Tab-separated table of C-alpha atoms and ligand atoms in Angstrom:
chain	number	residue	atom	x	y	z
A	1	MET	CA	-0.098	-0.148	0.124
A	2	LYS	CA	1.061	3.484	-1.018
A	3	ILE	CA	1.143	6.618	1.139
A	4	GLY	CA	-2.106	8.817	0.131
A	5	MET	CA	-3.030	12.857	0.987
A	6	ASN	CA	-5.247	11.324	3.679
A	7	HIS	CA	-2.590	10.011	5.241
A	8	GLY	CA	-1.763	13.097	6.573
A	9	ALA	CA	-5.252	15.170	6.931
A	10	GLY	CA	-6.218	13.931	10.840
A	11	GLY	CA	-8.569	11.508	11.164
A	12	ALA	CA	-9.144	7.727	11.130
A	13	VAL	CA	-6.905	7.012	8.371
A	14	MET	CA	-3.986	8.952	9.647
A	15	GLU	CA	-4.631	7.664	13.329
A	16	LYS	CA	-4.374	4.121	11.699
A	17	LEU	CA	-1.083	4.839	9.853
A	18	ILE	CA	0.160	6.178	13.131
A	19	LYS	CA	-0.831	3.479	15.263
A	20	ASP	CA	0.027	0.439	13.000
A	21	THR	CA	3.502	1.807	11.121
A	22	ILE	CA	4.746	4.286	13.478
A	23	LEU	CA	3.925	3.787	17.195
A	24	GLU	CA	4.358	-0.239	16.130
A	25	ASN	CA	8.164	0.292	15.092
A	26	ILE	CA	9.182	2.737	18.314
A	27	SER	CA	10.256	0.612	20.908
A	28	LYS	CA	10.980	3.796	24.032
A	29	THR	CA	7.944	6.250	23.629
A	30	SER	CA	8.071	8.164	27.104
A	31	VAL	CA	10.609	9.221	29.701
A	32	ASN	CA	10.646	9.365	33.447
A	33	GLY	CA	7.221	8.036	33.438
A	34	GLY	CA	5.953	11.338	31.528
A	35	VAL	CA	3.313	11.796	28.634
A	36	GLY	CA	4.883	9.917	25.519
A	37	LEU	CA	4.467	9.253	21.838
A	38	ASP	CA	1.738	6.599	22.704
A	39	ALA	CA	-0.488	8.851	24.312
A	40	LEU	CA	-0.946	10.793	20.946
A	41	ASP	CA	-1.622	13.764	23.098
A	42	ASP	CA	-0.790	17.592	22.151
A	43	GLY	CA	2.793	17.064	23.421
A	44	ALA	CA	5.193	15.118	25.482
A	45	THR	CA	6.038	15.550	29.090
A	46	ILE	CA	9.522	14.842	30.643
A	47	PRO	CA	9.450	15.095	34.490
A	48	VAL	CA	12.432	16.497	36.076
A	49	GLY	CA	12.658	17.340	39.465
A	50	ASP	CA	9.759	19.634	40.595
A	51	TYR	CA	8.719	20.259	37.093
A	52	GLU	CA	7.894	18.499	33.435
A	53	ILE	CA	9.111	19.834	30.548
A	54	VAL	CA	6.915	19.577	27.557
A	55	VAL	CA	8.051	18.626	23.810
A	56	THR	CA	6.423	18.695	20.864
A	57	THR	CA	7.283	18.598	17.310
A	58	ASP	CA	5.514	19.875	13.825
A	59	GLY	CA	5.996	19.864	10.267
A	60	HIS	CA	4.646	22.532	7.866
A	61	THR	CA	3.321	22.220	4.398
A	62	VAL	CA	0.768	24.230	4.031
A	63	ASN	CA	-0.552	25.717	0.752
A	64	PRO	CA	-0.507	28.443	-0.328
A	65	LEU	CA	2.953	29.763	1.728
A	66	PHE	CA	0.672	33.185	2.208
A	67	PHE	CA	-2.848	32.832	3.082
A	68	PRO	CA	-5.753	35.401	4.442
A	69	GLY	CA	-4.618	35.904	8.097
A	70	GLY	CA	-1.446	34.230	8.260
A	71	ASP	CA	1.411	32.558	6.379
A	72	ILE	CA	3.481	29.326	6.803
A	73	GLY	CA	5.758	31.322	9.199
A	74	ARG	CA	3.139	32.232	11.610
A	75	ILE	CA	1.764	28.600	11.079
A	76	ALA	CA	4.776	27.053	12.305
A	77	ALA	CA	5.231	29.235	14.785
A	78	ALA	CA	1.572	29.150	16.778
A	79	GLY	CA	0.948	25.535	15.769
A	80	THR	CA	4.273	24.681	18.152
A	81	ILE	CA	3.430	27.169	20.504
A	82	ASN	CA	-0.390	25.921	20.692
A	83	ASP	CA	0.527	22.017	21.139
A	84	VAL	CA	2.817	22.973	23.965
A	85	SER	CA	-0.261	25.204	25.547
A	86	MET	CA	-2.597	22.580	24.963
A	87	MET	CA	-0.525	20.594	27.761
A	88	GLY	CA	-1.023	23.491	30.600
A	89	ALA	CA	2.736	24.265	29.989
A	90	LYS	CA	4.154	27.823	29.520
A	91	PRO	CA	5.980	27.420	25.844
A	92	LEU	CA	9.514	28.630	26.412
A	93	CYS	CA	11.066	28.259	22.884
A	94	ILE	CA	10.913	26.580	19.448
A	95	THR	CA	13.505	25.582	17.140
A	96	ASN	CA	12.795	25.948	13.518
A	97	ALA	CA	14.341	23.677	10.376
A	98	MET	CA	13.904	24.698	7.165
A	99	ILE	CA	13.981	22.774	3.943
A	100	VAL	CA	14.008	25.227	1.001
A	101	ALA	CA	13.655	24.447	-2.810
A	102	GLU	CA	16.405	26.067	-4.761
A	103	GLY	CA	15.173	29.212	-6.755
A	104	PHE	CA	12.950	30.167	-3.492
A	105	ASP	CA	12.585	33.732	-3.055
A	106	ILE	CA	15.076	35.437	-0.424
A	107	ASP	CA	12.320	38.286	-0.203
A	108	ASP	CA	9.491	35.598	0.647
A	109	MET	CA	11.877	34.145	3.408
A	110	ASP	CA	12.382	37.308	5.032
A	111	ARG	CA	8.663	37.636	5.181
A	112	ILE	CA	8.124	34.321	6.601
A	113	MET	CA	11.004	35.026	9.083
A	114	LYS	CA	9.461	38.078	10.254
A	115	SER	CA	6.038	36.424	10.791
A	116	MET	CA	7.741	33.925	12.929
A	117	ASP	CA	9.374	36.011	14.931
A	118	SER	CA	6.301	38.550	15.476
A	119	THR	CA	4.257	35.445	16.267
A	120	CYS	CA	6.811	34.327	18.507
A	121	LYS	CA	6.587	37.822	20.318
A	122	GLU	CA	3.224	37.722	21.109
A	123	ALA	CA	3.761	34.624	23.863
A	124	ASP	CA	7.284	35.788	24.483
A	125	VAL	CA	8.715	32.796	23.082
A	126	ALA	CA	12.839	32.455	21.787
A	127	VAL	CA	13.898	30.682	18.542
A	128	VAL	CA	16.793	28.994	20.099
A	129	ALA	CA	17.746	26.994	17.111
A	130	GLY	CA	17.507	25.797	13.480
A	131	ASP	CA	18.555	24.489	10.523
A	132	THR	CA	18.289	25.188	6.672
A	133	LYS	CA	19.084	22.589	3.882
A	134	VAL	CA	17.821	23.692	-0.041
A	135	ILE	CA	16.906	20.737	-2.477
A	136	GLU	CA	16.299	20.630	-5.852
A	137	SER	CA	13.402	22.741	-7.222
A	138	SER	CA	11.577	19.957	-8.759
A	139	LYS	CA	11.854	17.999	-5.582
A	140	LEU	CA	9.705	20.320	-3.071
A	141	ASP	CA	7.032	22.946	-3.503
A	142	GLY	CA	8.654	26.096	-1.973
A	143	ILE	CA	9.374	25.296	1.678
A	144	VAL	CA	8.833	22.848	4.470
A	145	ILE	CA	9.094	24.171	8.308
A	146	VAL	CA	9.741	21.467	10.801
A	147	THR	CA	9.381	23.293	14.355
A	148	THR	CA	10.194	21.645	17.877
A	149	GLY	CA	8.525	23.614	20.820
A	150	VAL	CA	9.469	23.225	24.150
A	151	GLY	CA	7.468	24.223	27.726
A	152	ILE	CA	7.314	23.972	31.289
A	153	ALA	CA	5.001	23.316	34.035
A	154	LYS	CA	4.678	22.487	37.605
A	155	LYS	CA	4.812	18.779	38.137
A	156	GLY	CA	0.982	17.812	38.431
A	157	GLU	CA	-0.237	20.531	36.172
A	158	ILE	CA	0.194	19.232	33.041
A	159	ILE	CA	-3.268	18.989	31.222
A	160	LYS	CA	-4.005	15.926	28.815
A	161	ASP	CA	-6.706	15.437	26.192
A	162	SER	CA	-7.840	12.356	27.880
A	163	THR	CA	-9.212	13.456	31.391
A	164	LEU	CA	-12.620	14.687	30.478
A	165	GLU	CA	-15.138	13.489	33.295
A	166	PRO	CA	-18.948	12.954	33.310
A	167	GLY	CA	-20.226	16.856	34.399
A	168	ASP	CA	-17.645	18.997	32.721
A	169	LYS	CA	-18.675	21.609	30.454
A	170	ILE	CA	-17.063	21.725	26.816
A	171	ILE	CA	-15.939	25.564	26.089
A	172	VAL	CA	-14.598	26.599	22.588
A	173	THR	CA	-12.823	29.374	22.584
A	174	GLY	CA	-14.278	31.343	19.414
A	175	SER	CA	-15.875	30.506	15.963
A	176	ILE	CA	-14.952	27.514	14.601
A	177	GLY	CA	-13.567	26.348	10.437
A	178	ASP	CA	-12.412	29.596	9.941
A	179	HIS	CA	-8.642	28.747	9.038
A	180	GLY	CA	-9.468	25.222	6.864
A	181	MET	CA	-12.679	27.705	5.253
A	182	SER	CA	-10.565	30.777	4.617
A	183	LEU	CA	-7.845	28.658	2.769
A	184	MET	CA	-10.060	26.730	0.854
A	185	SER	CA	-12.231	29.276	-0.477
A	186	PHE	CA	-9.017	31.283	-1.109
A	187	ARG	CA	-7.522	28.302	-2.974
A	188	GLU	CA	-10.897	28.187	-5.150
A	189	GLY	CA	-10.271	31.707	-5.991
A	190	PHE	CA	-13.087	33.556	-3.986
A	191	GLY	CA	-9.668	35.369	-2.643
A	192	PHE	CA	-9.471	38.307	-0.477
A	193	GLU	CA	-13.393	39.120	-1.626
A	194	THR	CA	-14.665	37.747	1.142
A	195	ASP	CA	-13.896	38.914	4.837
A	196	LEU	CA	-12.689	35.448	5.960
A	197	LYS	CA	-9.301	34.921	7.411
A	198	SER	CA	-7.699	32.213	9.031
A	199	ASP	CA	-7.412	32.585	12.944
A	200	CYS	CA	-4.150	31.261	13.100
A	201	ALA	CA	-2.736	32.472	16.095
A	202	PRO	CA	-0.647	31.538	19.633
A	203	MET	CA	-3.685	30.543	22.410
A	204	TRP	CA	-0.951	30.780	25.470
A	205	GLY	CA	-2.539	33.810	26.435
A	206	ILE	CA	-5.853	32.251	26.570
A	207	VAL	CA	-4.663	28.858	28.206
A	208	GLU	CA	-2.660	30.763	30.859
A	209	LYS	CA	-6.139	33.036	31.938
A	210	ALA	CA	-8.142	29.963	31.957
A	211	LEU	CA	-5.568	28.130	34.248
A	212	LYS	CA	-5.236	31.114	36.530
A	213	VAL	CA	-9.237	30.458	37.514
A	214	GLY	CA	-8.691	26.622	37.372
A	215	GLY	CA	-10.941	23.510	37.018
A	216	VAL	CA	-9.873	23.087	33.355
A	217	THR	CA	-9.849	19.206	32.998
A	218	ALA	CA	-8.782	18.624	29.686
A	219	MET	CA	-7.497	20.682	26.349
A	220	LYS	CA	-6.606	20.046	22.869
A	221	ASP	CA	-6.357	22.453	19.653
A	222	PRO	CA	-9.019	21.413	17.067
A	223	THR	CA	-6.497	21.429	13.948
A	224	ARG	CA	-6.685	19.002	11.075
A	225	GLY	CA	-9.897	17.096	11.161
A	226	GLY	CA	-11.332	20.149	13.054
A	227	PHE	CA	-13.911	20.404	16.003
A	228	ALA	CA	-15.409	17.066	15.122
A	229	ASN	CA	-11.693	15.108	15.139
A	230	ALA	CA	-10.988	17.334	18.465
A	231	ILE	CA	-13.733	16.666	20.491
A	232	ASN	CA	-14.458	12.917	19.066
A	233	GLU	CA	-10.813	12.284	20.124
A	234	MET	CA	-11.134	13.640	23.624
A	235	ALA	CA	-14.178	11.790	24.686
A	236	ASP	CA	-12.954	8.568	23.013
A	237	LYS	CA	-9.268	8.800	25.041
A	238	SER	CA	-11.487	9.674	28.090
A	239	GLY	CA	-14.108	6.957	28.197
A	240	VAL	CA	-16.933	9.690	28.045
A	241	GLY	CA	-19.858	10.647	25.910
A	242	VAL	CA	-20.346	14.637	25.103
A	243	ILE	CA	-23.749	16.422	24.135
A	244	LEU	CA	-23.026	19.467	22.391
A	245	GLN	CA	-25.852	22.422	21.771
A	246	ASN	CA	-25.389	23.137	17.998
A	247	ASP	CA	-26.788	26.596	18.176
A	248	ALA	CA	-24.011	27.400	21.014
A	249	ILE	CA	-21.246	26.516	18.490
A	250	PRO	CA	-19.754	29.583	17.232
A	251	ILE	CA	-19.583	29.996	13.552
A	252	LYS	CA	-18.963	32.615	11.585
A	253	ARG	CA	-21.811	33.868	8.705
A	254	GLU	CA	-18.655	33.732	5.885
A	255	VAL	CA	-17.922	30.366	7.148
A	256	HIS	CA	-21.446	28.793	6.654
A	257	ALA	CA	-22.036	30.326	3.192
A	258	VAL	CA	-18.904	28.938	1.691
A	259	SER	CA	-19.063	25.641	3.616
A	260	GLU	CA	-22.678	25.384	1.663
A	261	MET	CA	-20.997	26.606	-1.516
A	262	LEU	CA	-18.176	24.213	-1.157
A	263	GLY	CA	-20.315	21.330	0.319
A	264	ILE	CA	-17.723	21.197	3.353
A	265	ASP	CA	-18.520	20.653	6.693
A	266	PRO	CA	-16.993	23.398	9.013
A	267	PHE	CA	-17.107	20.738	11.787
A	268	GLU	CA	-14.202	18.847	10.075
A	269	VAL	CA	-12.055	21.586	9.139
A	270	ALA	CA	-8.670	22.927	10.843
A	271	ASN	CA	-8.499	25.547	13.292
A	272	GLU	CA	-5.288	27.049	14.178
A	273	GLY	CA	-6.368	29.701	16.672
A	274	LYS	CA	-8.632	27.901	19.300
A	275	VAL	CA	-8.863	25.351	22.220
A	276	VAL	CA	-11.533	23.044	23.159
A	277	MET	CA	-11.461	22.748	26.798
A	278	GLY	CA	-13.054	20.727	29.539
A	279	VAL	CA	-13.928	22.610	32.500
A	280	LYS	CA	-15.174	21.666	36.220
A	281	ALA	CA	-19.107	22.886	35.993
A	282	ASP	CA	-18.749	24.859	38.964
A	283	LYS	CA	-15.695	26.847	37.184
A	284	ALA	CA	-17.373	27.140	33.635
A	285	ASP	CA	-18.646	30.644	33.927
A	286	GLU	CA	-15.387	32.036	35.444
A	287	VAL	CA	-13.380	30.481	32.898
A	288	LEU	CA	-15.216	31.605	30.307
A	289	GLU	CA	-15.368	35.243	31.220
A	290	ALA	CA	-11.606	35.078	31.568
A	291	ILE	CA	-11.165	33.515	28.209
A	292	LYS	CA	-13.318	36.465	26.806
A	293	THR	CA	-11.059	39.038	28.025
A	294	ASP	CA	-8.409	37.980	25.417
A	295	LYS	CA	-8.230	39.336	22.183
A	296	TYR	CA	-8.568	35.723	20.663
A	297	GLY	CA	-11.231	34.243	22.813
A	298	LYS	CA	-14.208	37.289	22.481
A	299	ASP	CA	-16.599	34.668	20.654
A	300	ALA	CA	-15.750	32.051	23.147
A	301	ALA	CA	-18.839	30.050	24.445
A	302	ILE	CA	-19.892	27.044	26.659
A	303	VAL	CA	-21.089	24.214	23.596
A	304	GLY	CA	-21.779	21.519	25.723
A	305	GLU	CA	-21.252	19.029	28.865
A	306	VAL	CA	-19.514	15.324	29.097
A	307	VAL	CA	-21.772	12.783	30.131
A	308	GLU	CA	-21.620	9.022	30.751
A	309	GLY	CA	-21.374	7.378	27.558
A	310	GLU	CA	-19.519	6.816	24.401
A	311	LYS	CA	-20.483	8.934	21.276
A	312	VAL	CA	-20.400	12.739	20.612
A	313	ILE	CA	-24.053	13.867	20.065
A	314	ILE	CA	-25.154	17.245	18.941
A	315	GLU	CA	-28.684	18.193	19.626
A	316	THR	CA	-30.231	20.624	17.079
A	317	GLY	CA	-33.215	22.760	17.317
A	318	VAL	CA	-36.141	21.335	18.777
A	319	GLY	CA	-35.361	17.798	19.961
A	320	GLY	CA	-33.605	16.802	17.012
A	321	GLN	CA	-30.155	14.447	17.470
A	322	ARG	CA	-27.024	13.521	15.551
A	323	ILE	CA	-23.774	11.695	16.224
A	324	LEU	CA	-20.868	13.843	15.580
A	325	GLU	CA	-18.540	11.272	14.125
A	326	THR	CA	-14.382	11.374	13.592
A	327	PRO	CA	-13.833	12.348	10.423
A	328	ILE	CA	-12.094	10.003	7.921
A	329	ALA	CA	-9.998	12.916	6.831
A	330	ASP	CA	-9.967	16.786	6.888
A	331	PRO	CA	-11.679	17.260	3.437
A	332	VAL	CA	-8.891	20.232	3.097
A	333	PRO	CA	-5.732	18.968	2.511
A	334	ARG	CA	-1.984	20.821	2.991
A	335	VAL	CA	-3.620	23.466	5.712
A	336	CYS	CA	-1.181	23.324	8.231
B	401	LIG	MG1	-2.479	19.494	18.711
């Protein structure tokens, strides 16, 4: 069997490749009893003394390199900062490895680096190491960037994606589907005519505010495979069900419009500046208020509740229900 685009598109097909071909061949997947590769969480943890170091890594192949609301430099920084943040750890630094095609414009690389820098600045993150390789233009489409992120948390304060508990409220920190839908509509040639922009942004500010209030039980960033993938993965790993209120889930009008035009479900496409959070019921309102004070959290909402069970169910309007399934793959390829 050969690799297909779906093998890198989040969702069930990619999960099978990771489990059967990647995890199956790695013998040691964790250090000092920390969260390891086999947990398939947003990052790994290495307990050291009174702290846990968080490590995560991401390859970025977004197409096009420059898009409304961001570029590969912003996404390479934010994506990695966010995976560290999702573990409840303060991001400290990233490394930056770039594989560049011969003939790539140095002015474009300059733009990409400036964008990476301004994104890191937002979260007070340093770029501490890097690598630059050049290969023949026939063998690569422009540039691929690989970033590794390192963060730190006090021991016992790590937040996983597998620890939702019945009774928890589910918070999303803003509108769903912006990144995937804006990228798709840009590629389809609707261009900059719509106001639709990627939400690509570092989430540490939001996470820090939520953690300060307390009661956060689980976190995940809904990237490839979108909200549908993230909430199903969280529910599945936690051994719980989730009931969502359709009307409570924030979706921009433009996202609805593009989604109908293209026949793509906004729940299944990537977000690059959102968090899905489980929060203890008695803290949920306070956490929501704290998130709303962040510039990236104004549209945050409580969208549902964790229950005993094993399905993610969306309640629609008057008494209607549907199961929200894990997507087979993100319908929009090369989003990050
Ligand atoms: Mg993630």
